[in-house]
Amino acid sequence: MLLDGYRTPTGRARRERTKIRIDAPTADGRKDNRKLAELAFHDRMTGLAKAGAEPDAKPGRTFAEQAAWFVQHRLPRHKGKEREEPVIPKLVAVFGPYPLAAITRTLVTELWITPRLTMPTRVAKARFTAAREIQAGPRTVNREVAVLKTIMQSATPDYLEASPLYGMPELKTTTPKRRLMTPEEEQRLLAVMALDDKALFLLALDSLVRMMDVLDLKRADDHGRTAWIEDPKAGGGIEGPISTRARTALDAWYKVRPKT
């Protein structure tokens, strides 16, 4: 059990064994054991108070320090680390100097949510598009704040009794209406695409796979009539069908592509 507020000589959160099992085979048994654990916790905390033991103050820690620890020890195990990692330096730039306990819902709203929703962000020029300015939508902001919440939660119980952001509601979102590409738009794109872009575009389009999921396609992933999509957003791997025109485009690309 965790003894709230008390620490070991090395500064870690203080925990003690209760010898109460947590794996009782029945729901009633687990409920009874939970009551025993709560009584044991109450008795131990009362005993410490009667003995004059004073709770230790939580050690100070800034958001930048916690974020650095999170990147080293927690992020590598996250399934969505590729999408979370780029957000963290931006969060550190805003909240880095603040003590963890000072990062409240109000502060997050003032320093992150409102600016992200109202201030345009310049998007770099892509291959076929000019540089432009866009504003983040509620879905994007919710994903960013979720990363912030995860970092804050990782500071409990060593530096925070509880995260100030726990239970913070997300922004309301609406599902945008999907627009399908017309055949005319498709043909205009194909007419100006390079061989590699055309092959990957047709593979993604005809197999109903996200474009981002086929960008790392390897020759070994091409099985003739299907292609192995190694890391789709939904997780795992999938075998996507290769249409006749995608097959033609891939073969044309392979003629000029290194065999990798």
PDB file of C-alpha atoms in Angstrom:
ATOM      1  CA  MET A   1       0.000   0.000   0.000  1.00  0.00           C
ATOM      2  CA  LEU A   2       1.112   3.540  -0.694  1.00  0.00           C
ATOM      3  CA  LEU A   3       1.537   5.674   2.433  1.00  0.00           C
ATOM      4  CA  ASP A   4       0.389   9.042   1.139  1.00  0.00           C
ATOM      5  CA  GLY A   5       2.850  11.803   1.936  1.00  0.00           C
ATOM      6  CA  TYR A   6       5.574   9.609   3.442  1.00  0.00           C
ATOM      7  CA  ARG A   7       8.873   8.831   1.741  1.00  0.00           C
ATOM      8  CA  THR A   8      11.811   6.483   2.057  1.00  0.00           C
ATOM      9  CA  PRO A   9      15.304   7.826   2.949  1.00  0.00           C
ATOM     10  CA  THR A  10      16.093   7.807  -0.787  1.00  0.00           C
ATOM     11  CA  GLY A  11      13.118  10.071  -1.521  1.00  0.00           C
ATOM     12  CA  ARG A  12      10.868   7.514  -3.200  1.00  0.00           C
ATOM     13  CA  ALA A  13       7.183   7.149  -2.367  1.00  0.00           C
ATOM     14  CA  ARG A  14       6.831   4.910   0.683  1.00  0.00           C
ATOM     15  CA  ARG A  15       5.043   1.604   0.198  1.00  0.00           C
ATOM     16  CA  GLU A  16       4.516  -1.302   2.583  1.00  0.00           C
ATOM     17  CA  ARG A  17       3.232  -4.825   2.136  1.00  0.00           C
ATOM     18  CA  THR A  18      -0.181  -5.630   3.612  1.00  0.00           C
ATOM     19  CA  LYS A  19      -0.073  -9.413   2.965  1.00  0.00           C
ATOM     20  CA  ILE A  20      -3.655  -9.063   1.731  1.00  0.00           C
ATOM     21  CA  ARG A  21      -4.206 -10.890  -1.560  1.00  0.00           C
ATOM     22  CA  ILE A  22      -5.550  -8.989  -4.567  1.00  0.00           C
ATOM     23  CA  ASP A  23      -6.309 -12.064  -6.668  1.00  0.00           C
ATOM     24  CA  ALA A  24      -9.233 -13.624  -4.817  1.00  0.00           C
ATOM     25  CA  PRO A  25     -11.130 -15.981  -7.163  1.00  0.00           C
ATOM     26  CA  THR A  26     -14.553 -14.402  -6.573  1.00  0.00           C
ATOM     27  CA  ALA A  27     -15.927 -10.864  -6.705  1.00  0.00           C
ATOM     28  CA  ASP A  28     -17.110 -11.103  -3.088  1.00  0.00           C
ATOM     29  CA  GLY A  29     -13.645 -12.227  -2.002  1.00  0.00           C
ATOM     30  CA  ARG A  30     -11.992  -9.315  -3.767  1.00  0.00           C
ATOM     31  CA  LYS A  31     -14.510  -6.928  -2.193  1.00  0.00           C
ATOM     32  CA  ASP A  32     -13.787  -8.285   1.287  1.00  0.00           C
ATOM     33  CA  ASN A  33     -10.035  -8.043   0.717  1.00  0.00           C
ATOM     34  CA  ARG A  34     -10.405  -4.445  -0.423  1.00  0.00           C
ATOM     35  CA  LYS A  35     -12.174  -3.602   2.841  1.00  0.00           C
ATOM     36  CA  LEU A  36      -9.357  -5.278   4.770  1.00  0.00           C
ATOM     37  CA  ALA A  37      -6.793  -3.251   2.816  1.00  0.00           C
ATOM     38  CA  GLU A  38      -8.635  -0.005   3.532  1.00  0.00           C
ATOM     39  CA  LEU A  39      -8.713  -0.828   7.262  1.00  0.00           C
ATOM     40  CA  ALA A  40      -5.007  -1.698   7.208  1.00  0.00           C
ATOM     41  CA  PHE A  41      -4.235   1.597   5.479  1.00  0.00           C
ATOM     42  CA  HIS A  42      -6.315   3.571   7.986  1.00  0.00           C
ATOM     43  CA  ASP A  43      -4.661   1.838  10.961  1.00  0.00           C
ATOM     44  CA  ARG A  44      -1.149   2.396   9.579  1.00  0.00           C
ATOM     45  CA  MET A  45      -1.688   6.065   8.801  1.00  0.00           C
ATOM     46  CA  THR A  46      -3.249   6.606  12.247  1.00  0.00           C
ATOM     47  CA  GLY A  47      -0.272   4.855  13.841  1.00  0.00           C
ATOM     48  CA  LEU A  48       2.193   7.084  12.003  1.00  0.00           C
ATOM     49  CA  ALA A  49       0.306  10.193  13.075  1.00  0.00           C
ATOM     50  CA  LYS A  50       0.213   9.089  16.735  1.00  0.00           C
ATOM     51  CA  ALA A  51       3.949   8.356  16.597  1.00  0.00           C
ATOM     52  CA  GLY A  52       4.553  11.954  15.511  1.00  0.00           C
ATOM     53  CA  ALA A  53       5.715  11.127  12.002  1.00  0.00           C
ATOM     54  CA  GLU A  54       5.304  14.145   9.747  1.00  0.00           C
ATOM     55  CA  PRO A  55       4.394  13.672   6.068  1.00  0.00           C
ATOM     56  CA  ASP A  56       7.164  14.716   3.703  1.00  0.00           C
ATOM     57  CA  ALA A  57       6.625  17.544   1.280  1.00  0.00           C
ATOM     58  CA  LYS A  58       6.592  16.494  -2.316  1.00  0.00           C
ATOM     59  CA  PRO A  59       9.940  17.312  -3.976  1.00  0.00           C
ATOM     60  CA  GLY A  60       9.856  20.162  -6.448  1.00  0.00           C
ATOM     61  CA  ARG A  61       9.914  19.350 -10.163  1.00  0.00           C
ATOM     62  CA  THR A  62       9.275  21.369 -13.279  1.00  0.00           C
ATOM     63  CA  PHE A  63       7.315  20.221 -16.284  1.00  0.00           C
ATOM     64  CA  ALA A  64      10.494  20.261 -18.385  1.00  0.00           C
ATOM     65  CA  GLU A  65      12.184  17.840 -15.987  1.00  0.00           C
ATOM     66  CA  GLN A  66       9.195  15.506 -15.950  1.00  0.00           C
ATOM     67  CA  ALA A  67       8.871  15.627 -19.735  1.00  0.00           C
ATOM     68  CA  ALA A  68      12.535  14.684 -20.141  1.00  0.00           C
ATOM     69  CA  TRP A  69      12.037  11.728 -17.789  1.00  0.00           C
ATOM     70  CA  PHE A  70       8.875  10.732 -19.655  1.00  0.00           C
ATOM     71  CA  VAL A  71      10.626  10.761 -23.046  1.00  0.00           C
ATOM     72  CA  GLN A  72      13.392   8.533 -21.728  1.00  0.00           C
ATOM     73  CA  HIS A  73      11.429   6.038 -19.629  1.00  0.00           C
ATOM     74  CA  ARG A  74       7.773   5.977 -20.750  1.00  0.00           C
ATOM     75  CA  LEU A  75       7.477   7.171 -24.348  1.00  0.00           C
ATOM     76  CA  PRO A  76       9.461   4.283 -25.924  1.00  0.00           C
ATOM     77  CA  ARG A  77       6.775   1.842 -24.702  1.00  0.00           C
ATOM     78  CA  HIS A  78       3.837   3.844 -26.060  1.00  0.00           C
ATOM     79  CA  LYS A  79       2.064   2.484 -29.126  1.00  0.00           C
ATOM     80  CA  GLY A  80       1.483   5.991 -30.480  1.00  0.00           C
ATOM     81  CA  LYS A  81       4.963   7.353 -29.722  1.00  0.00           C
ATOM     82  CA  GLU A  82       5.501   8.539 -33.319  1.00  0.00           C
ATOM     83  CA  ARG A  83       2.505  10.867 -33.023  1.00  0.00           C
ATOM     84  CA  GLU A  84       3.172  11.904 -29.416  1.00  0.00           C
ATOM     85  CA  GLU A  85       6.887  12.669 -29.692  1.00  0.00           C
ATOM     86  CA  PRO A  86       6.639  15.777 -31.954  1.00  0.00           C
ATOM     87  CA  VAL A  87       4.131  17.375 -29.563  1.00  0.00           C
ATOM     88  CA  ILE A  88       6.318  17.148 -26.450  1.00  0.00           C
ATOM     89  CA  PRO A  89       8.934  19.825 -27.379  1.00  0.00           C
ATOM     90  CA  LYS A  90       6.081  22.245 -28.127  1.00  0.00           C
ATOM     91  CA  LEU A  91       4.529  21.551 -24.726  1.00  0.00           C
ATOM     92  CA  VAL A  92       7.913  22.026 -23.025  1.00  0.00           C
ATOM     93  CA  ALA A  93       8.360  25.376 -24.789  1.00  0.00           C
ATOM     94  CA  VAL A  94       5.132  26.599 -23.153  1.00  0.00           C
ATOM     95  CA  PHE A  95       4.993  24.798 -19.792  1.00  0.00           C
ATOM     96  CA  GLY A  96       8.657  23.884 -19.241  1.00  0.00           C
ATOM     97  CA  PRO A  97       9.552  26.326 -16.423  1.00  0.00           C
ATOM     98  CA  TYR A  98       6.308  25.777 -14.482  1.00  0.00           C
ATOM     99  CA  PRO A  99       6.246  23.543 -11.378  1.00  0.00           C
ATOM    100  CA  LEU A 100       4.021  20.538 -12.008  1.00  0.00           C
ATOM    101  CA  ALA A 101       1.481  21.557  -9.377  1.00  0.00           C
ATOM    102  CA  ALA A 102       1.079  24.959 -11.069  1.00  0.00           C
ATOM    103  CA  ILE A 103      -0.156  23.465 -14.334  1.00  0.00           C
ATOM    104  CA  THR A 104      -3.881  23.712 -13.717  1.00  0.00           C
ATOM    105  CA  ARG A 105      -6.835  23.448 -16.067  1.00  0.00           C
ATOM    106  CA  THR A 106      -7.063  27.225 -16.193  1.00  0.00           C
ATOM    107  CA  LEU A 107      -3.393  27.570 -17.140  1.00  0.00           C
ATOM    108  CA  VAL A 108      -3.723  24.943 -19.861  1.00  0.00           C
ATOM    109  CA  THR A 109      -6.743  26.751 -21.278  1.00  0.00           C
ATOM    110  CA  GLU A 110      -4.991  30.133 -21.256  1.00  0.00           C
ATOM    111  CA  LEU A 111      -1.570  29.072 -22.536  1.00  0.00           C
ATOM    112  CA  TRP A 112      -2.436  26.233 -24.871  1.00  0.00           C
ATOM    113  CA  ILE A 113      -6.067  25.616 -25.806  1.00  0.00           C
ATOM    114  CA  THR A 114      -7.113  29.194 -26.584  1.00  0.00           C
ATOM    115  CA  PRO A 115      -3.941  30.106 -28.545  1.00  0.00           C
ATOM    116  CA  ARG A 116      -4.056  26.856 -30.536  1.00  0.00           C
ATOM    117  CA  LEU A 117      -7.683  27.426 -31.515  1.00  0.00           C
ATOM    118  CA  THR A 118      -7.317  31.099 -32.409  1.00  0.00           C
ATOM    119  CA  MET A 119      -3.761  31.619 -33.694  1.00  0.00           C
ATOM    120  CA  PRO A 120      -2.919  30.251 -37.167  1.00  0.00           C
ATOM    121  CA  THR A 121       0.088  28.001 -37.617  1.00  0.00           C
ATOM    122  CA  ARG A 122       2.260  28.234 -40.718  1.00  0.00           C
ATOM    123  CA  VAL A 123       2.503  24.916 -42.555  1.00  0.00           C
ATOM    124  CA  ALA A 124       5.649  24.387 -44.603  1.00  0.00           C
ATOM    125  CA  LYS A 125       5.451  24.048 -48.367  1.00  0.00           C
ATOM    126  CA  ALA A 126       4.866  20.469 -49.487  1.00  0.00           C
ATOM    127  CA  ARG A 127       5.698  18.922 -52.831  1.00  0.00           C
ATOM    128  CA  PHE A 128       2.538  19.999 -54.629  1.00  0.00           C
ATOM    129  CA  THR A 129       1.221  22.725 -52.325  1.00  0.00           C
ATOM    130  CA  ALA A 130       2.308  26.198 -51.315  1.00  0.00           C
ATOM    131  CA  ALA A 131       3.016  27.212 -47.733  1.00  0.00           C
ATOM    132  CA  ARG A 132      -0.150  28.214 -45.902  1.00  0.00           C
ATOM    133  CA  GLU A 133      -1.530  29.085 -42.482  1.00  0.00           C
ATOM    134  CA  ILE A 134      -4.088  26.898 -40.730  1.00  0.00           C
ATOM    135  CA  GLN A 135      -5.748  26.859 -37.317  1.00  0.00           C
ATOM    136  CA  ALA A 136      -5.788  23.770 -35.150  1.00  0.00           C
ATOM    137  CA  GLY A 137      -9.211  22.213 -34.669  1.00  0.00           C
ATOM    138  CA  PRO A 138     -10.694  20.696 -31.496  1.00  0.00           C
ATOM    139  CA  ARG A 139      -9.611  17.164 -32.430  1.00  0.00           C
ATOM    140  CA  THR A 140      -5.986  18.228 -32.823  1.00  0.00           C
ATOM    141  CA  VAL A 141      -6.029  20.191 -29.578  1.00  0.00           C
ATOM    142  CA  ASN A 142      -7.604  17.243 -27.732  1.00  0.00           C
ATOM    143  CA  ARG A 143      -4.785  14.977 -28.935  1.00  0.00           C
ATOM    144  CA  GLU A 144      -2.163  17.473 -27.809  1.00  0.00           C
ATOM    145  CA  VAL A 145      -3.731  17.972 -24.389  1.00  0.00           C
ATOM    146  CA  ALA A 146      -3.958  14.186 -24.032  1.00  0.00           C
ATOM    147  CA  VAL A 147      -0.146  14.036 -24.322  1.00  0.00           C
ATOM    148  CA  LEU A 148       0.115  16.771 -21.679  1.00  0.00           C
ATOM    149  CA  LYS A 149      -2.216  14.827 -19.382  1.00  0.00           C
ATOM    150  CA  THR A 150      -0.160  11.660 -19.835  1.00  0.00           C
ATOM    151  CA  ILE A 151       3.055  13.439 -18.846  1.00  0.00           C
ATOM    152  CA  MET A 152       1.366  14.976 -15.810  1.00  0.00           C
ATOM    153  CA  GLN A 153      -0.088  11.623 -14.762  1.00  0.00           C
ATOM    154  CA  SER A 154       3.371  10.050 -14.952  1.00  0.00           C
ATOM    155  CA  ALA A 155       4.458  12.381 -12.123  1.00  0.00           C
ATOM    156  CA  THR A 156       2.119  10.683  -9.621  1.00  0.00           C
ATOM    157  CA  PRO A 157       2.615   9.741  -6.864  1.00  0.00           C
ATOM    158  CA  ASP A 158       6.303  10.741  -6.638  1.00  0.00           C
ATOM    159  CA  TYR A 159       5.838  14.455  -7.387  1.00  0.00           C
ATOM    160  CA  LEU A 160       2.064  14.966  -7.350  1.00  0.00           C
ATOM    161  CA  GLU A 161      -0.612  13.463  -5.128  1.00  0.00           C
ATOM    162  CA  ALA A 162      -2.886  13.614  -8.179  1.00  0.00           C
ATOM    163  CA  SER A 163      -2.648  15.288 -11.565  1.00  0.00           C
ATOM    164  CA  PRO A 164      -4.388  18.695 -11.661  1.00  0.00           C
ATOM    165  CA  LEU A 165      -5.563  17.768 -15.166  1.00  0.00           C
ATOM    166  CA  TYR A 166      -7.171  14.446 -14.246  1.00  0.00           C
ATOM    167  CA  GLY A 167     -10.763  14.403 -15.511  1.00  0.00           C
ATOM    168  CA  MET A 168     -10.358  17.587 -17.553  1.00  0.00           C
ATOM    169  CA  PRO A 169     -13.072  17.352 -20.247  1.00  0.00           C
ATOM    170  CA  GLU A 170     -12.173  17.363 -23.913  1.00  0.00           C
ATOM    171  CA  LEU A 171     -13.326  19.995 -26.364  1.00  0.00           C
ATOM    172  CA  LYS A 172     -16.523  19.132 -28.184  1.00  0.00           C
ATOM    173  CA  THR A 173     -15.949  17.959 -31.738  1.00  0.00           C
ATOM    174  CA  THR A 174     -18.087  17.383 -34.796  1.00  0.00           C
ATOM    175  CA  THR A 175     -17.503  14.714 -37.410  1.00  0.00           C
ATOM    176  CA  PRO A 176     -16.765  16.459 -40.729  1.00  0.00           C
ATOM    177  CA  LYS A 177     -18.590  15.346 -43.836  1.00  0.00           C
ATOM    178  CA  ARG A 178     -16.333  13.190 -45.997  1.00  0.00           C
ATOM    179  CA  ARG A 179     -15.854  14.235 -49.621  1.00  0.00           C
ATOM    180  CA  LEU A 180     -14.756  11.658 -52.167  1.00  0.00           C
ATOM    181  CA  MET A 181     -12.334  12.494 -54.937  1.00  0.00           C
ATOM    182  CA  THR A 182     -14.038  12.742 -58.315  1.00  0.00           C
ATOM    183  CA  PRO A 183     -12.710  10.742 -61.286  1.00  0.00           C
ATOM    184  CA  GLU A 184     -11.702  14.016 -62.965  1.00  0.00           C
ATOM    185  CA  GLU A 185      -9.690  15.112 -59.903  1.00  0.00           C
ATOM    186  CA  GLU A 186      -8.060  11.712 -59.738  1.00  0.00           C
ATOM    187  CA  GLN A 187      -6.970  11.848 -63.370  1.00  0.00           C
ATOM    188  CA  ARG A 188      -5.540  15.351 -62.980  1.00  0.00           C
ATOM    189  CA  LEU A 189      -3.430  14.155 -60.050  1.00  0.00           C
ATOM    190  CA  LEU A 190      -2.209  11.028 -61.843  1.00  0.00           C
ATOM    191  CA  ALA A 191      -1.201  13.081 -64.870  1.00  0.00           C
ATOM    192  CA  VAL A 192       1.389  15.087 -62.889  1.00  0.00           C
ATOM    193  CA  MET A 193       2.614  12.437 -60.425  1.00  0.00           C
ATOM    194  CA  ALA A 194       6.064  10.891 -60.466  1.00  0.00           C
ATOM    195  CA  LEU A 195       6.264   7.098 -60.739  1.00  0.00           C
ATOM    196  CA  ASP A 196       6.741   6.536 -57.001  1.00  0.00           C
ATOM    197  CA  ASP A 197       3.931   8.914 -56.026  1.00  0.00           C
ATOM    198  CA  LYS A 198       1.589   7.356 -58.580  1.00  0.00           C
ATOM    199  CA  ALA A 199       2.293   3.790 -57.418  1.00  0.00           C
ATOM    200  CA  LEU A 200       1.795   4.547 -53.732  1.00  0.00           C
ATOM    201  CA  PHE A 201      -1.225   6.743 -54.409  1.00  0.00           C
ATOM    202  CA  LEU A 202      -3.017   4.026 -56.379  1.00  0.00           C
ATOM    203  CA  LEU A 203      -2.077   1.338 -53.877  1.00  0.00           C
ATOM    204  CA  ALA A 204      -3.534   3.377 -51.009  1.00  0.00           C
ATOM    205  CA  LEU A 205      -6.583   4.556 -52.944  1.00  0.00           C
ATOM    206  CA  ASP A 206      -7.654   1.203 -54.366  1.00  0.00           C
ATOM    207  CA  SER A 207      -6.955  -0.801 -51.204  1.00  0.00           C
ATOM    208  CA  LEU A 208      -8.704   1.782 -48.959  1.00  0.00           C
ATOM    209  CA  VAL A 209      -5.558   2.295 -46.877  1.00  0.00           C
ATOM    210  CA  ARG A 210      -4.293   5.585 -45.468  1.00  0.00           C
ATOM    211  CA  MET A 211      -1.576   7.143 -47.626  1.00  0.00           C
ATOM    212  CA  MET A 212       0.697   7.471 -44.602  1.00  0.00           C
ATOM    213  CA  ASP A 213       0.493   3.712 -44.050  1.00  0.00           C
ATOM    214  CA  VAL A 214       2.028   2.775 -47.418  1.00  0.00           C
ATOM    215  CA  LEU A 215       4.913   5.251 -47.513  1.00  0.00           C
ATOM    216  CA  ASP A 216       7.389   2.732 -46.064  1.00  0.00           C
ATOM    217  CA  LEU A 217       6.438  -0.053 -48.503  1.00  0.00           C
ATOM    218  CA  LYS A 218       9.325  -2.435 -49.209  1.00  0.00           C
ATOM    219  CA  ARG A 219       9.764  -4.760 -52.196  1.00  0.00           C
ATOM    220  CA  ALA A 220       9.427  -7.734 -49.841  1.00  0.00           C
ATOM    221  CA  ASP A 221       5.982  -6.428 -48.766  1.00  0.00           C
ATOM    222  CA  ASP A 222       4.666  -6.805 -52.329  1.00  0.00           C
ATOM    223  CA  HIS A 223       3.104 -10.262 -52.659  1.00  0.00           C
ATOM    224  CA  GLY A 224       1.787  -9.847 -56.197  1.00  0.00           C
ATOM    225  CA  ARG A 225      -1.931  -9.569 -55.647  1.00  0.00           C
ATOM    226  CA  THR A 226      -1.624  -8.171 -52.115  1.00  0.00           C
ATOM    227  CA  ALA A 227       0.743  -5.921 -50.180  1.00  0.00           C
ATOM    228  CA  TRP A 228       1.643  -6.215 -46.521  1.00  0.00           C
ATOM    229  CA  ILE A 229       0.917  -2.942 -44.680  1.00  0.00           C
ATOM    230  CA  GLU A 230       3.239  -3.224 -41.705  1.00  0.00           C
ATOM    231  CA  ASP A 231       2.167  -0.408 -39.408  1.00  0.00           C
ATOM    232  CA  PRO A 232      -1.338   0.981 -40.074  1.00  0.00           C
ATOM    233  CA  LYS A 233      -2.774   3.566 -37.727  1.00  0.00           C
ATOM    234  CA  ALA A 234      -5.217   1.026 -36.289  1.00  0.00           C
ATOM    235  CA  GLY A 235      -2.289  -1.135 -35.198  1.00  0.00           C
ATOM    236  CA  GLY A 236      -1.031  -4.564 -36.144  1.00  0.00           C
ATOM    237  CA  GLY A 237      -0.518  -5.356 -39.808  1.00  0.00           C
ATOM    238  CA  ILE A 238      -2.920  -5.889 -42.698  1.00  0.00           C
ATOM    239  CA  GLU A 239      -2.788  -7.461 -46.150  1.00  0.00           C
ATOM    240  CA  GLY A 240      -4.129  -4.936 -48.658  1.00  0.00           C
ATOM    241  CA  PRO A 241      -5.295  -5.928 -52.169  1.00  0.00           C
ATOM    242  CA  ILE A 242      -3.381  -4.624 -55.196  1.00  0.00           C
ATOM    243  CA  SER A 243      -5.647  -3.509 -58.030  1.00  0.00           C
ATOM    244  CA  THR A 244      -4.744  -4.011 -61.692  1.00  0.00           C
ATOM    245  CA  ARG A 245      -3.788  -0.378 -62.216  1.00  0.00           C
ATOM    246  CA  ALA A 246      -1.841  -0.249 -58.955  1.00  0.00           C
ATOM    247  CA  ARG A 247       0.000  -3.409 -60.066  1.00  0.00           C
ATOM    248  CA  THR A 248       0.933  -1.720 -63.349  1.00  0.00           C
ATOM    249  CA  ALA A 249       2.112   1.425 -61.560  1.00  0.00           C
ATOM    250  CA  LEU A 250       4.172  -0.552 -59.044  1.00  0.00           C
ATOM    251  CA  ASP A 251       5.859  -2.580 -61.793  1.00  0.00           C
ATOM    252  CA  ALA A 252       6.737   0.594 -63.697  1.00  0.00           C
ATOM    253  CA  TRP A 253       8.217   2.059 -60.537  1.00  0.00           C
ATOM    254  CA  TYR A 254      10.226  -1.087 -59.779  1.00  0.00           C
ATOM    255  CA  LYS A 255      11.999  -0.809 -63.136  1.00  0.00           C
ATOM    256  CA  VAL A 256      13.727   2.392 -61.990  1.00  0.00           C
ATOM    257  CA  ARG A 257      13.719   1.766 -58.231  1.00  0.00           C
ATOM    258  CA  PRO A 258      16.602   0.144 -56.311  1.00  0.00           C
ATOM    259  CA  LYS A 259      15.753  -3.393 -55.206  1.00  0.00           C
ATOM    260  CA  THR A 260      14.937  -2.598 -51.567  1.00  0.00           C
TER     261      THR A 260
END
